[in-house]
């Protein structure tokens, strides 16, 4: 392709066939540039989605930890309440 471009640069008159080739190359270049730009855009979207997913995971992990701690407190309180109730029942039975 470089050779063909160099040959065209030297011509003062460019034949129709060569002009058609130049137009075709220009169109291909434009299409390739559009594809590259779309790929970059999709990559940016993917990176944004990945970062958002990371934030969501961190947030959910924090929520999970808080829920677990709250549940452990509830279980501890229920265990204590059950023990107190059992002691009262045993005291009433005596």
Tab-separated table of C-alpha atoms in Angstrom:
chain	number	residue	atom	x	y	z
A	1	UNK	CA	0.000	0.000	0.000
A	2	UNK	CA	2.876	2.395	0.801
A	3	UNK	CA	4.326	1.792	-2.643
A	4	UNK	CA	1.019	2.599	-4.286
A	5	UNK	CA	0.694	5.826	-2.268
A	6	UNK	CA	4.245	6.886	-3.172
A	7	UNK	CA	3.537	6.188	-6.839
A	8	UNK	CA	0.362	8.274	-6.655
A	9	UNK	CA	2.248	11.190	-5.070
A	10	UNK	CA	4.530	11.331	-8.073
A	11	UNK	CA	1.718	11.461	-10.622
A	12	UNK	CA	0.462	14.780	-11.948
A	13	UNK	CA	-2.572	13.094	-13.448
A	14	UNK	CA	-4.307	10.427	-11.390
A	15	UNK	CA	-6.211	7.837	-13.426
A	16	UNK	CA	-9.844	7.082	-12.502
A	17	UNK	CA	-8.861	3.597	-11.327
A	18	UNK	CA	-6.371	5.072	-8.874
A	19	UNK	CA	-8.883	7.630	-7.608
A	20	UNK	CA	-11.373	4.816	-6.980
A	21	UNK	CA	-8.684	2.988	-5.001
A	22	UNK	CA	-7.962	6.136	-2.970
A	23	UNK	CA	-11.658	6.611	-2.218
A	24	UNK	CA	-11.966	2.964	-1.187
A	25	UNK	CA	-8.959	3.286	1.128
A	26	UNK	CA	-10.350	6.472	2.646
A	27	UNK	CA	-13.730	4.803	3.234
A	28	UNK	CA	-12.039	1.818	4.857
A	29	UNK	CA	-10.012	4.141	7.073
A	30	UNK	CA	-13.161	5.967	8.155
A	31	UNK	CA	-14.897	2.648	8.942
A	32	UNK	CA	-11.875	1.441	10.900
A	33	UNK	CA	-11.781	4.700	12.865
A	34	UNK	CA	-15.493	4.347	13.654
A	35	UNK	CA	-14.905	0.778	14.860
A	36	UNK	CA	-11.961	1.896	17.007
A	37	UNK	CA	-14.035	4.704	18.542
A	38	UNK	CA	-16.946	2.337	19.249
A	39	UNK	CA	-14.567	-0.176	20.837
A	40	UNK	CA	-13.099	2.579	23.033
A	41	UNK	CA	-16.603	3.666	24.031
A	42	UNK	CA	-17.589	0.088	24.888
A	43	UNK	CA	-14.378	-0.344	26.862
A	44	UNK	CA	-15.138	2.801	28.864
A	45	UNK	CA	-18.667	1.531	29.568
A	46	UNK	CA	-17.274	-1.843	30.660
A	47	UNK	CA	-14.715	-0.219	32.948
A	48	UNK	CA	-17.433	1.972	34.471
A	49	UNK	CA	-19.696	-1.068	35.013
A	50	UNK	CA	-16.821	-3.005	36.578
A	51	UNK	CA	-16.005	-0.174	38.982
A	52	UNK	CA	-19.679	0.190	39.876
A	53	UNK	CA	-19.889	-3.560	40.529
A	54	UNK	CA	-16.846	-3.334	42.807
A	55	UNK	CA	-18.510	-0.531	44.780
A	56	UNK	CA	-21.729	-2.543	45.003
A	57	UNK	CA	-19.844	-5.596	46.267
A	58	UNK	CA	-18.090	-3.517	48.928
A	59	UNK	CA	-21.398	-1.980	49.959
A	60	UNK	CA	-23.121	-5.367	50.121
A	61	UNK	CA	-20.224	-6.837	52.083
A	62	UNK	CA	-20.580	-4.041	54.626
A	63	UNK	CA	-24.347	-4.614	54.802
A	64	UNK	CA	-23.800	-8.339	55.271
A	65	UNK	CA	-21.411	-7.689	58.166
A	66	UNK	CA	-23.867	-5.305	59.856
A	67	UNK	CA	-26.783	-7.735	59.405
A	68	UNK	CA	-24.705	-10.586	60.792
A	69	UNK	CA	-23.754	-8.536	63.853
A	70	UNK	CA	-27.374	-7.515	64.415
A	71	UNK	CA	-28.530	-11.117	64.051
A	72	UNK	CA	-25.899	-12.281	66.532
A	73	UNK	CA	-27.164	-9.677	69.040
A	74	UNK	CA	-30.749	-10.852	68.536
A	75	UNK	CA	-29.720	-14.487	69.036
A	76	UNK	CA	-27.791	-13.572	72.192
A	77	UNK	CA	-30.777	-11.615	73.557
A	78	UNK	CA	-33.174	-14.454	72.696
A	79	UNK	CA	-30.896	-16.992	74.346
A	80	UNK	CA	-30.789	-14.821	77.446
A	81	UNK	CA	-34.582	-14.406	77.406
A	82	UNK	CA	-35.051	-18.180	77.039
A	83	UNK	CA	-32.682	-18.812	79.947
A	84	UNK	CA	-34.522	-16.288	82.120
A	85	UNK	CA	-37.873	-17.836	81.173
A	86	UNK	CA	-36.595	-21.347	81.934
A	87	UNK	CA	-35.292	-20.184	85.320
A	88	UNK	CA	-38.633	-18.584	86.115
A	89	UNK	CA	-40.479	-21.744	85.097
A	90	UNK	CA	-38.170	-23.865	87.247
A	91	UNK	CA	-38.650	-21.427	90.143
A	92	UNK	CA	-42.441	-21.626	89.773
A	93	UNK	CA	-42.270	-25.403	89.618
A	94	UNK	CA	-40.529	-25.589	93.006
